[in-house]
Tab-separated table of C-alpha atoms in Angstrom:
chain	number	residue	atom	x	y	z
K	1	UNK	CA	115.224	87.908	120.238
K	2	UNK	CA	117.412	89.421	117.525
K	3	UNK	CA	118.344	93.115	117.419
K	4	UNK	CA	115.960	95.375	115.556
K	5	UNK	CA	116.639	98.516	113.527
K	6	UNK	CA	116.007	100.516	116.710
K	7	UNK	CA	118.951	98.752	118.348
K	8	UNK	CA	121.733	98.618	115.753
K	9	UNK	CA	122.468	99.323	112.097
K	10	UNK	CA	123.123	95.590	111.644
K	11	UNK	CA	119.651	94.947	113.044
K	12	UNK	CA	118.300	97.114	110.241
K	13	UNK	CA	120.124	94.972	107.695
K	14	UNK	CA	123.005	97.328	106.911
K	15	UNK	CA	126.622	96.264	106.564
K	16	UNK	CA	128.191	93.018	105.474
K	17	UNK	CA	125.625	90.291	106.106
K	18	UNK	CA	124.988	86.772	104.891
K	19	UNK	CA	122.214	86.803	102.280
K	20	UNK	CA	118.973	85.049	103.078
K	21	UNK	CA	117.904	81.727	101.631
K	22	UNK	CA	114.667	83.120	100.202
K	23	UNK	CA	115.897	82.807	96.613
K	24	UNK	CA	115.542	79.054	96.896
K	25	UNK	CA	111.776	79.606	97.046
K	26	UNK	CA	111.623	81.694	93.889
K	27	UNK	CA	110.904	80.406	90.396
K	28	UNK	CA	113.807	80.366	87.956
K	29	UNK	CA	112.355	83.303	86.048
K	30	UNK	CA	110.577	86.194	87.722
K	31	UNK	CA	108.885	89.163	86.120
K	32	UNK	CA	110.258	92.439	87.439
K	33	UNK	CA	107.418	94.904	87.934
K	34	UNK	CA	108.685	98.328	86.903
K	35	UNK	CA	106.542	101.350	87.684
K	36	UNK	CA	108.696	103.374	85.288
K	37	UNK	CA	107.648	101.164	82.357
K	38	UNK	CA	104.988	102.936	80.248
K	39	UNK	CA	103.355	99.562	79.500
K	40	UNK	CA	102.822	98.921	83.217
K	41	UNK	CA	101.432	102.397	83.771
K	42	UNK	CA	99.075	102.047	80.804
K	43	UNK	CA	97.778	98.680	82.024
K	44	UNK	CA	97.179	100.198	85.491
K	45	UNK	CA	95.239	103.188	84.147
K	46	UNK	CA	91.788	102.380	85.526
K	47	UNK	CA	92.234	104.424	88.695
K	48	UNK	CA	92.911	107.539	86.646
K	49	UNK	CA	90.083	106.738	84.234
K	50	UNK	CA	87.657	106.274	87.149
K	51	UNK	CA	88.662	109.617	88.661
K	52	UNK	CA	87.996	111.361	85.324
K	53	UNK	CA	84.842	109.633	84.077
K	54	UNK	CA	83.216	108.177	87.190
K	55	UNK	CA	84.046	105.205	89.397
K	56	UNK	CA	82.083	102.058	88.467
K	57	UNK	CA	83.457	99.857	91.263
K	58	UNK	CA	80.463	100.358	93.558
K	59	UNK	CA	78.089	98.983	90.932
K	60	UNK	CA	80.460	96.155	89.985
K	61	UNK	CA	80.976	95.260	93.648
K	62	UNK	CA	77.212	95.116	94.130
K	63	UNK	CA	76.926	92.668	91.233
K	64	UNK	CA	79.644	90.449	92.727
K	65	UNK	CA	77.940	90.496	96.130
K	66	UNK	CA	74.557	89.613	94.576
K	67	UNK	CA	76.146	86.748	92.640
K	68	UNK	CA	77.712	85.260	95.768
K	69	UNK	CA	74.463	85.656	97.727
K	70	UNK	CA	72.615	83.751	94.998
K	71	UNK	CA	75.295	81.040	95.272
K	72	UNK	CA	74.593	80.603	98.994
K	73	UNK	CA	76.990	83.016	100.727
K	74	UNK	CA	75.664	84.163	104.133
K	75	UNK	CA	73.551	87.295	103.867
K	76	UNK	CA	75.379	89.009	106.724
K	77	UNK	CA	78.764	88.142	105.162
K	78	UNK	CA	80.054	86.900	108.530
K	79	UNK	CA	82.479	83.972	108.624
K	80	UNK	CA	81.902	82.118	111.890
K	81	UNK	CA	85.013	80.223	112.893
K	82	UNK	CA	85.612	77.831	115.777
K	83	UNK	CA	88.765	79.499	117.115
K	84	UNK	CA	89.349	79.308	120.880
K	85	UNK	CA	89.358	82.347	123.158
K	86	UNK	CA	93.148	82.471	122.861
K	87	UNK	CA	94.431	82.363	119.299
K	88	UNK	CA	96.716	84.183	116.855
K	89	UNK	CA	96.506	85.331	113.247
K	90	UNK	CA	98.710	87.128	110.734
K	91	UNK	CA	98.202	90.305	108.681
K	92	UNK	CA	100.377	91.023	105.657
K	93	UNK	CA	99.689	93.829	103.213
K	94	UNK	CA	100.484	94.673	99.573
K	95	UNK	CA	102.290	91.464	98.786
K	96	UNK	CA	102.170	90.478	95.177
K	97	UNK	CA	104.989	91.797	93.010
K	98	UNK	CA	106.462	88.282	92.718
K	99	UNK	CA	110.110	89.328	92.960
K	100	UNK	CA	112.889	89.439	95.565
K	101	UNK	CA	111.215	91.750	98.109
K	102	UNK	CA	108.082	89.578	98.252
K	103	UNK	CA	109.926	86.270	98.586
K	104	UNK	CA	112.345	87.776	101.134
K	105	UNK	CA	109.394	88.105	103.516
K	106	UNK	CA	108.389	84.445	103.307
K	107	UNK	CA	110.959	82.679	105.560
K	108	UNK	CA	110.422	85.076	108.463
K	109	UNK	CA	106.665	85.057	107.906
K	110	UNK	CA	106.555	81.270	108.109
K	111	UNK	CA	108.635	81.271	111.275
K	112	UNK	CA	106.707	84.045	113.048
K	113	UNK	CA	103.342	82.575	112.010
K	114	UNK	CA	103.791	79.217	113.695
K	115	UNK	CA	100.677	78.289	115.608
K	116	UNK	CA	98.463	80.912	113.949
K	117	UNK	CA	94.949	79.989	112.887
K	118	UNK	CA	94.695	82.055	109.702
K	119	UNK	CA	96.161	85.019	107.817
K	120	UNK	CA	94.690	88.108	106.139
K	121	UNK	CA	96.175	89.877	103.117
K	122	UNK	CA	95.388	93.554	103.587
K	123	UNK	CA	95.172	95.082	100.091
K	124	UNK	CA	96.812	94.498	96.678
K	125	UNK	CA	97.203	90.745	96.515
K	126	UNK	CA	98.514	90.921	92.941
K	127	UNK	CA	100.477	93.579	91.053
K	128	UNK	CA	100.323	95.257	88.648
K	129	UNK	CA	96.678	94.685	87.641
K	130	UNK	CA	95.355	91.645	89.553
K	131	UNK	CA	95.622	89.191	86.636
K	132	UNK	CA	94.628	85.578	87.275
K	133	UNK	CA	97.754	84.155	85.630
K	134	UNK	CA	99.907	86.050	88.150
K	135	UNK	CA	98.462	84.213	91.152
K	136	UNK	CA	100.801	81.252	90.672
K	137	UNK	CA	104.083	83.057	91.348
K	138	UNK	CA	102.672	85.925	93.419
K	139	UNK	CA	100.320	84.115	95.799
K	140	UNK	CA	100.108	80.329	95.651
K	141	UNK	CA	103.844	79.659	95.376
K	142	UNK	CA	105.197	82.057	98.045
K	143	UNK	CA	102.624	81.004	100.665
K	144	UNK	CA	102.474	77.325	99.742
K	145	UNK	CA	103.936	76.281	103.100
K	146	UNK	CA	101.609	78.367	105.249
K	147	UNK	CA	99.268	75.638	106.561
K	148	UNK	CA	96.221	77.712	107.542
K	149	UNK	CA	93.527	79.562	105.548
K	150	UNK	CA	94.317	82.937	103.985
K	151	UNK	CA	91.575	85.556	103.650
K	152	UNK	CA	92.016	88.823	101.769
K	153	UNK	CA	90.561	92.225	101.070
K	154	UNK	CA	91.221	93.651	97.606
K	155	UNK	CA	93.298	96.731	96.922
K	156	UNK	CA	93.053	99.120	94.015
K	157	UNK	CA	95.409	96.967	91.923
K	158	UNK	CA	93.164	93.926	92.348
K	159	UNK	CA	90.362	96.059	90.892
K	160	UNK	CA	92.245	96.938	87.689
K	161	UNK	CA	90.638	93.926	85.999
K	162	UNK	CA	87.269	94.348	87.731
K	163	UNK	CA	88.150	91.925	90.554
K	164	UNK	CA	87.552	88.820	88.440
K	165	UNK	CA	90.694	86.929	89.477
K	166	UNK	CA	90.335	87.872	93.148
K	167	UNK	CA	86.783	86.496	93.205
K	168	UNK	CA	87.892	83.252	91.578
K	169	UNK	CA	90.643	82.679	94.144
K	170	UNK	CA	89.031	83.864	97.380
K	171	UNK	CA	85.285	83.511	96.804
K	172	UNK	CA	84.656	79.923	95.795
K	173	UNK	CA	85.770	80.078	92.158
K	174	UNK	CA	83.179	82.731	91.337
K	175	UNK	CA	82.341	82.737	87.607
K	176	UNK	CA	82.733	85.917	85.525
K	177	UNK	CA	79.988	88.499	85.666
K	178	UNK	CA	77.693	88.720	82.627
K	179	UNK	CA	78.508	91.546	80.237
K	180	UNK	CA	76.523	94.738	80.777
K	181	UNK	CA	74.761	96.655	77.986
K	182	UNK	CA	76.962	99.128	76.157
K	183	UNK	CA	76.590	102.709	77.434
K	184	UNK	CA	75.021	105.429	75.354
K	185	UNK	CA	77.503	107.127	73.003
K	186	UNK	CA	79.223	110.383	73.921
K	187	UNK	CA	78.548	110.001	77.656
K	188	UNK	CA	81.107	109.763	80.449
K	189	UNK	CA	80.305	106.069	80.818
K	190	UNK	CA	80.942	105.574	77.088
K	191	UNK	CA	84.297	107.367	77.253
K	192	UNK	CA	85.220	105.312	80.319
K	193	UNK	CA	84.369	102.071	78.535
K	194	UNK	CA	86.618	103.036	75.610
K	195	UNK	CA	89.612	103.609	77.902
K	196	UNK	CA	88.945	100.863	80.463
K	197	UNK	CA	91.566	98.139	80.923
K	198	UNK	CA	90.133	94.615	80.905
K	199	UNK	CA	91.650	91.205	81.417
K	200	UNK	CA	93.001	89.523	78.330
K	201	UNK	CA	91.105	86.585	76.805
K	202	UNK	CA	92.263	83.296	78.286
K	203	UNK	CA	93.693	84.844	81.446
K	204	UNK	CA	93.600	82.315	84.278
K	205	UNK	CA	93.907	79.139	82.219
K	206	UNK	CA	96.718	77.995	84.534
K	207	UNK	CA	94.861	78.870	87.743
K	208	UNK	CA	93.485	75.403	88.456
K	209	UNK	CA	96.969	73.885	88.265
K	210	UNK	CA	98.619	76.342	90.631
K	211	UNK	CA	95.829	76.054	93.209
K	212	UNK	CA	97.354	72.717	94.186
K	213	UNK	CA	100.371	74.542	95.637
K	214	UNK	CA	98.305	75.546	98.700
K	215	UNK	CA	96.707	72.755	100.685
K	216	UNK	CA	94.090	74.949	102.372
K	217	UNK	CA	92.513	78.081	100.986
K	218	UNK	CA	89.780	80.123	102.633
K	219	UNK	CA	86.423	80.722	100.971
K	220	UNK	CA	84.928	84.109	101.847
K	221	UNK	CA	81.472	85.507	101.028
K	222	UNK	CA	82.689	88.409	98.908
K	223	UNK	CA	85.241	91.220	98.672
K	224	UNK	CA	84.165	92.515	102.107
K	225	UNK	CA	83.365	90.347	105.110
K	226	UNK	CA	83.553	89.891	108.866
K	227	UNK	CA	85.173	87.050	110.800
K	228	UNK	CA	83.975	86.027	114.251
K	229	UNK	CA	87.058	84.457	115.805
K	230	UNK	CA	87.333	83.704	119.510
K	231	UNK	CA	86.450	86.820	121.535
K	232	UNK	CA	86.770	89.337	118.644
K	233	UNK	CA	85.197	90.279	115.328
K	234	UNK	CA	87.533	91.165	112.451
K	235	UNK	CA	85.878	93.386	109.831
K	236	UNK	CA	87.370	93.596	106.326
K	237	UNK	CA	86.214	96.354	103.953
K	238	UNK	CA	86.826	96.880	100.243
K	239	UNK	CA	87.752	100.467	99.352
K	240	UNK	CA	87.920	99.813	95.599
K	241	UNK	CA	89.826	101.954	93.129
K	242	UNK	CA	89.543	105.355	94.786
K	243	UNK	CA	89.530	104.587	98.504
K	244	UNK	CA	85.808	104.964	99.237
K	245	UNK	CA	82.807	102.776	100.169
K	246	UNK	CA	79.585	102.472	98.197
K	247	UNK	CA	76.307	103.005	100.043
K	248	UNK	CA	75.445	99.295	100.212
K	249	UNK	CA	78.756	98.383	101.813
K	250	UNK	CA	78.487	101.376	104.145
K	251	UNK	CA	75.091	100.187	105.398
K	252	UNK	CA	76.533	96.707	105.922
K	253	UNK	CA	79.507	98.138	107.845
K	254	UNK	CA	77.225	100.052	110.202
K	255	UNK	CA	75.182	96.917	110.838
K	256	UNK	CA	78.085	94.505	111.287
K	257	UNK	CA	79.827	96.950	113.645
K	258	UNK	CA	77.048	96.664	116.199
K	259	UNK	CA	77.170	94.232	119.091
K	260	UNK	CA	79.360	93.631	122.122
K	261	UNK	CA	82.377	91.945	120.524
K	262	UNK	CA	85.602	94.009	120.372
K	263	UNK	CA	86.466	94.677	116.739
K	264	UNK	CA	89.496	95.102	114.488
K	265	UNK	CA	89.080	96.802	111.112
K	266	UNK	CA	91.122	95.667	108.090
K	267	UNK	CA	90.970	98.131	105.202
K	268	UNK	CA	92.653	98.731	101.885
K	269	UNK	CA	92.994	102.446	102.653
K	270	UNK	CA	94.571	103.422	106.008
K	271	UNK	CA	92.699	106.018	108.048
K	272	UNK	CA	95.849	107.662	109.438
K	273	UNK	CA	98.951	107.687	107.263
K	274	UNK	CA	101.988	109.897	106.676
K	275	UNK	CA	100.882	112.251	109.453
K	276	UNK	CA	97.477	112.840	107.858
K	277	UNK	CA	93.897	111.759	108.541
K	278	UNK	CA	91.941	110.059	105.739
K	279	UNK	CA	88.545	109.125	107.232
K	280	UNK	CA	87.314	107.251	104.094
K	281	UNK	CA	84.074	108.634	102.709
K	282	UNK	CA	80.942	106.513	102.369
K	283	UNK	CA	78.601	107.179	99.436
K	284	UNK	CA	75.528	108.971	100.711
K	285	UNK	CA	77.216	110.462	103.776
K	286	UNK	CA	79.393	109.620	106.722
K	287	UNK	CA	82.845	108.073	106.948
K	288	UNK	CA	84.409	104.803	107.965
K	289	UNK	CA	86.288	106.514	110.783
K	290	UNK	CA	83.051	107.811	112.301
K	291	UNK	CA	81.893	104.197	112.548
K	292	UNK	CA	85.207	103.047	113.962
K	293	UNK	CA	85.305	105.795	116.609
K	294	UNK	CA	81.749	105.283	117.847
K	295	UNK	CA	82.234	103.845	121.353
K	296	UNK	CA	79.249	101.485	121.068
K	297	UNK	CA	80.964	99.676	118.177
K	298	UNK	CA	83.991	98.737	120.325
K	299	UNK	CA	86.757	98.986	117.723
K	300	UNK	CA	90.228	98.716	119.235
K	301	UNK	CA	92.371	98.930	116.065
K	302	UNK	CA	92.135	99.843	112.365
K	303	UNK	CA	94.782	98.258	110.126
K	304	UNK	CA	95.217	99.453	106.545
K	305	UNK	CA	97.351	98.414	103.604
K	306	UNK	CA	98.067	100.344	100.368
K	307	UNK	CA	101.089	102.282	101.717
K	308	UNK	CA	104.162	100.058	101.623
K	309	UNK	CA	105.651	100.504	105.060
K	310	UNK	CA	104.603	100.282	108.724
K	311	UNK	CA	103.150	103.120	110.800
K	312	UNK	CA	101.181	103.269	114.053
K	313	UNK	CA	99.147	106.145	115.528
K	314	UNK	CA	97.644	105.593	119.025
K	315	UNK	CA	94.747	108.072	118.965
K	316	UNK	CA	93.013	108.942	122.214
K	317	UNK	CA	89.246	109.184	121.639
K	318	UNK	CA	86.875	111.562	123.395
K	319	UNK	CA	85.465	108.744	125.531
K	320	UNK	CA	88.947	107.911	126.845
K	321	UNK	CA	89.671	104.867	124.667
K	322	UNK	CA	92.896	104.606	122.690
K	323	UNK	CA	92.369	103.454	119.108
K	324	UNK	CA	95.443	102.148	117.336
K	325	UNK	CA	95.552	103.129	113.667
K	326	UNK	CA	98.103	100.969	111.863
K	327	UNK	CA	99.559	101.018	108.356
K	328	UNK	CA	100.746	97.554	107.310
K	329	UNK	CA	101.560	97.485	103.611
K	330	UNK	CA	105.159	96.269	103.719
K	331	UNK	CA	104.481	92.680	102.681
K	332	UNK	CA	106.340	92.538	99.384
K	333	UNK	CA	105.848	95.504	97.054
K	334	UNK	CA	108.342	98.349	96.640
K	335	UNK	CA	109.039	100.311	99.819
K	336	UNK	CA	107.280	103.648	100.250
K	337	UNK	CA	109.526	106.185	101.911
K	338	UNK	CA	109.078	107.025	105.585
K	339	UNK	CA	111.657	109.829	105.567
K	340	UNK	CA	109.101	112.061	103.820
K	341	UNK	CA	106.724	111.829	106.806
K	342	UNK	CA	106.905	115.229	108.541
K	343	UNK	CA	107.155	115.600	112.283
K	344	UNK	CA	103.963	113.974	113.548
K	345	UNK	CA	101.410	116.083	115.385
K	346	UNK	CA	97.871	114.913	114.689
K	347	UNK	CA	94.864	113.909	116.785
K	348	UNK	CA	96.945	114.221	119.929
K	349	UNK	CA	99.631	111.873	118.586
K	350	UNK	CA	103.164	113.267	118.660
K	351	UNK	CA	106.588	111.933	117.826
K	352	UNK	CA	106.917	110.239	121.215
K	353	UNK	CA	103.887	108.054	120.416
K	354	UNK	CA	104.305	107.573	116.651
K	355	UNK	CA	106.101	104.501	115.293
K	356	UNK	CA	107.248	103.662	111.785
K	357	UNK	CA	109.340	101.074	109.978
K	358	UNK	CA	111.724	101.554	108.351
K	359	UNK	CA	113.062	104.309	110.544
K	360	UNK	CA	113.129	107.604	108.671
K	361	UNK	CA	116.932	107.624	108.658
K	362	UNK	CA	117.115	104.119	107.191
K	363	UNK	CA	114.554	105.117	104.562
K	364	UNK	CA	116.635	108.156	103.608
K	365	UNK	CA	119.857	106.130	103.389
K	366	UNK	CA	118.036	103.524	101.262
K	367	UNK	CA	116.737	106.089	98.780
K	368	UNK	CA	119.996	108.010	98.657
K	369	UNK	CA	121.813	104.847	97.614
K	370	UNK	CA	119.091	103.915	95.137
K	371	UNK	CA	119.049	107.244	93.312
K	372	UNK	CA	122.787	107.627	93.500
K	373	UNK	CA	123.002	104.447	91.448
K	374	UNK	CA	120.166	105.295	89.097
K	375	UNK	CA	121.327	108.817	88.364
K	376	UNK	CA	125.007	107.844	88.375
K	377	UNK	CA	125.644	110.462	91.032
K	378	UNK	CA	126.875	108.205	93.817
K	379	UNK	CA	129.320	110.695	95.257
K	380	UNK	CA	126.622	113.351	95.575
K	381	UNK	CA	123.910	111.115	97.029
K	382	UNK	CA	126.078	108.899	99.233
K	383	UNK	CA	124.838	108.928	102.847
K	384	UNK	CA	125.899	106.632	105.647
K	385	UNK	CA	123.217	105.343	107.975
K	386	UNK	CA	124.565	107.604	110.742
K	387	UNK	CA	124.488	110.680	108.491
K	388	UNK	CA	120.924	109.920	107.434
K	389	UNK	CA	119.751	109.507	111.030
K	390	UNK	CA	121.473	112.725	112.069
K	391	UNK	CA	120.074	114.890	109.281
K	392	UNK	CA	116.562	113.545	109.917
K	393	UNK	CA	116.904	114.427	113.594
K	394	UNK	CA	118.094	117.932	112.725
K	395	UNK	CA	115.446	118.730	110.118
K	396	UNK	CA	112.506	117.348	112.095
K	397	UNK	CA	113.747	118.466	115.492
K	398	UNK	CA	113.505	114.961	116.994
K	399	UNK	CA	115.816	112.590	118.825
K	400	UNK	CA	117.404	109.808	116.743
K	401	UNK	CA	115.389	106.607	117.007
K	402	UNK	CA	118.592	104.558	117.143
K	403	UNK	CA	121.591	105.267	119.349
K	404	UNK	CA	124.136	107.095	117.147
K	405	UNK	CA	127.387	105.372	116.281
K	406	UNK	CA	130.324	107.467	115.100
K	407	UNK	CA	130.066	111.225	115.536
K	408	UNK	CA	128.600	112.867	112.440
K	409	UNK	CA	129.351	116.307	111.002
K	410	UNK	CA	126.447	117.489	108.880
K	411	UNK	CA	127.639	119.193	105.702
K	412	UNK	CA	125.851	121.252	103.053
K	413	UNK	CA	125.908	118.226	100.758
K	414	UNK	CA	124.142	116.020	103.328
K	415	UNK	CA	121.504	118.657	103.955
K	416	UNK	CA	121.035	119.159	100.205
K	417	UNK	CA	120.505	115.424	99.622
K	418	UNK	CA	117.954	115.297	102.433
K	419	UNK	CA	116.050	118.223	100.899
K	420	UNK	CA	116.188	116.769	97.369
K	421	UNK	CA	114.823	113.444	98.614
K	422	UNK	CA	111.818	115.021	100.278
K	423	UNK	CA	112.687	115.268	103.977
K	424	UNK	CA	110.429	117.861	105.574
K	425	UNK	CA	112.077	121.092	106.744
K	426	UNK	CA	112.460	122.120	110.354
K	427	UNK	CA	109.077	122.792	112.002
K	428	UNK	CA	109.765	126.518	112.392
K	429	UNK	CA	110.558	126.794	108.655
K	430	UNK	CA	107.686	124.699	107.341
K	431	UNK	CA	105.283	127.612	106.690
K	432	UNK	CA	107.989	129.525	104.842
K	433	UNK	CA	109.240	126.476	102.938
K	434	UNK	CA	106.468	126.070	100.373
K	435	UNK	CA	108.321	124.437	97.497
K	436	UNK	CA	106.411	121.229	96.629
K	437	UNK	CA	109.534	119.043	96.843
K	438	UNK	CA	108.031	116.509	99.222
K	439	UNK	CA	104.805	116.148	97.237
K	440	UNK	CA	106.664	115.774	93.934
K	441	UNK	CA	109.074	113.279	95.463
K	442	UNK	CA	106.451	111.067	97.088
K	443	UNK	CA	104.226	111.004	93.992
K	444	UNK	CA	106.887	110.683	91.297
K	445	UNK	CA	110.018	109.055	92.679
K	446	UNK	CA	108.833	106.792	95.490
K	447	UNK	CA	106.804	104.431	93.254
K	448	UNK	CA	109.974	103.566	91.307
K	449	UNK	CA	111.819	102.299	94.343
K	450	UNK	CA	112.090	98.642	93.347
K	451	UNK	CA	115.412	97.146	94.348
K	452	UNK	CA	116.639	93.601	94.315
K	453	UNK	CA	119.347	93.531	96.970
K	454	UNK	CA	118.936	93.731	100.772
K	455	UNK	CA	117.980	95.417	102.974
K	456	UNK	CA	114.408	95.501	101.684
K	457	UNK	CA	112.702	96.848	104.841
K	458	UNK	CA	109.618	94.639	104.528
K	459	UNK	CA	107.234	93.886	107.392
K	460	UNK	CA	104.194	91.918	108.530
K	461	UNK	CA	102.035	91.621	111.659
K	462	UNK	CA	101.183	88.904	114.151
K	463	UNK	CA	98.141	89.466	116.371
K	464	UNK	CA	97.767	87.404	119.548
K	465	UNK	CA	94.223	87.502	120.935
K	466	UNK	CA	93.017	86.659	124.428
K	467	UNK	CA	89.761	87.550	126.217
K	468	UNK	CA	91.702	90.340	127.949
K	469	UNK	CA	93.850	91.860	125.187
K	470	UNK	CA	95.189	91.910	121.644
K	471	UNK	CA	98.937	92.060	121.166
K	472	UNK	CA	100.138	93.437	117.822
K	473	UNK	CA	103.740	92.843	116.807
K	474	UNK	CA	105.393	94.176	113.665
K	475	UNK	CA	108.130	91.861	112.393
K	476	UNK	CA	110.819	92.930	109.914
K	477	UNK	CA	112.194	91.139	106.868
K	478	UNK	CA	115.362	92.497	105.296
K	479	UNK	CA	116.441	89.742	102.915
K	480	UNK	CA	119.434	88.910	105.116
K	481	UNK	CA	119.880	85.520	106.750
K	482	UNK	CA	120.010	86.863	110.320
K	483	UNK	CA	116.512	88.304	110.076
K	484	UNK	CA	115.214	85.151	108.367
K	485	UNK	CA	116.448	82.939	111.207
K	486	UNK	CA	115.119	85.226	113.946
K	487	UNK	CA	112.724	87.905	112.629
K	488	UNK	CA	113.170	91.063	114.732
K	489	UNK	CA	110.218	92.803	116.349
K	490	UNK	CA	110.145	96.450	115.230
K	491	UNK	CA	107.100	97.476	117.235
K	492	UNK	CA	104.791	95.922	119.805
K	493	UNK	CA	101.647	97.103	121.526
K	494	UNK	CA	99.201	95.365	123.856
K	495	UNK	CA	95.622	96.646	123.540
K	496	UNK	CA	93.225	95.870	126.416
K	497	UNK	CA	89.768	94.612	125.477
K	498	UNK	CA	88.161	95.703	128.740
K	499	UNK	CA	85.475	98.328	128.115
K	500	UNK	CA	86.886	100.524	130.852
K	501	UNK	CA	90.532	100.404	129.667
């Protein structure tokens, strides 16, 4: 097994390294998704519009579900597979930007996925707005050589064109929904309809041709579903534009969560992320996390996309079970910073239990280099990997996650760069340090972190299921050849399925 980022800086992808062969998989021309481009931001406006004038995704989702039911989809939305009691599957989140970081994941993904029965894309299959014409280079081409079915749950970006392309690809070539009557003038619904982004006429004309790139594609009953596979049930929910569930889907989730099978939740909105708890509200009352925590439902893990890195929180429940809350959104889109995650202390989970990839120090060194180049202030922002690890350890009051190399002397400049890039202050200073640097940084600067040279700090999961346990492994993809040939394991946990464990 190759060294990981927890072992050496080279294992993280730093230093002189042979570039990976992933570029051979890419088309000659690729569209670079820039989240600093006003045209991209304007096309992706529906989330903001929904938060101002009301979120229509619950109603639209209900229409999609009714259409698929009329077409013969199972009423309980359960996919019953013939997998044996011992099998494996993949989870990869937030994949579809169609550029270097996405394709850099593919060689390691194909190697680590050998022998798996299927894969699940956890949120945001296609950026920036889920257009049908983007599926060729951002889904069918990169995963053409994966020989098993791929299921998916939509993310907010897949909803930016009302989920039409997603339903065509994953739900049996679902036809477009009929147009609804125009809303009454001068109402919120009318204002929303004026501002709403819609797919362009003719979008998806090339979809039938690119479908041939993948030999086997799953057909699922709708945007949310359950899979009975071997000894477990995998439950996928659709959190739409704003990270919530409509009442109809909430009722279905409560019903499908019953029964003796151990369960794994796949969601587009992680329930624990960045040291915070986001239980995911259900229209009409209750939360997704209440359902997941109920001991009679037998959930053992909840895996969420949307945030573009890896995190794991092993939360001890009141009945003695440990539920593993995982963030897995590092499958191809720009990397969300981990160095802005404050010292973890939530739901009984502390720093000794918490895991993330990239390591906070590697995240800080990555962003320091990125903004040094962009702002043409390389001398100011320059941080070595050792300096970044050391300043993280000092500010958060934690031990370095990787054995330090050369001795580091922390200077005012290093501490200033860490503060400017959103590293949380020391725990004893946090109440006094109220400047909103971290919030501004994570909301404004992090989404512009696209870069096209390694290390990319991408990741994906392999889950190995037996009647006794589920093993979750997080694999890294850096864009370097060494990690393509032998993808390193950044985190691993074995979860018992015994009721008494």
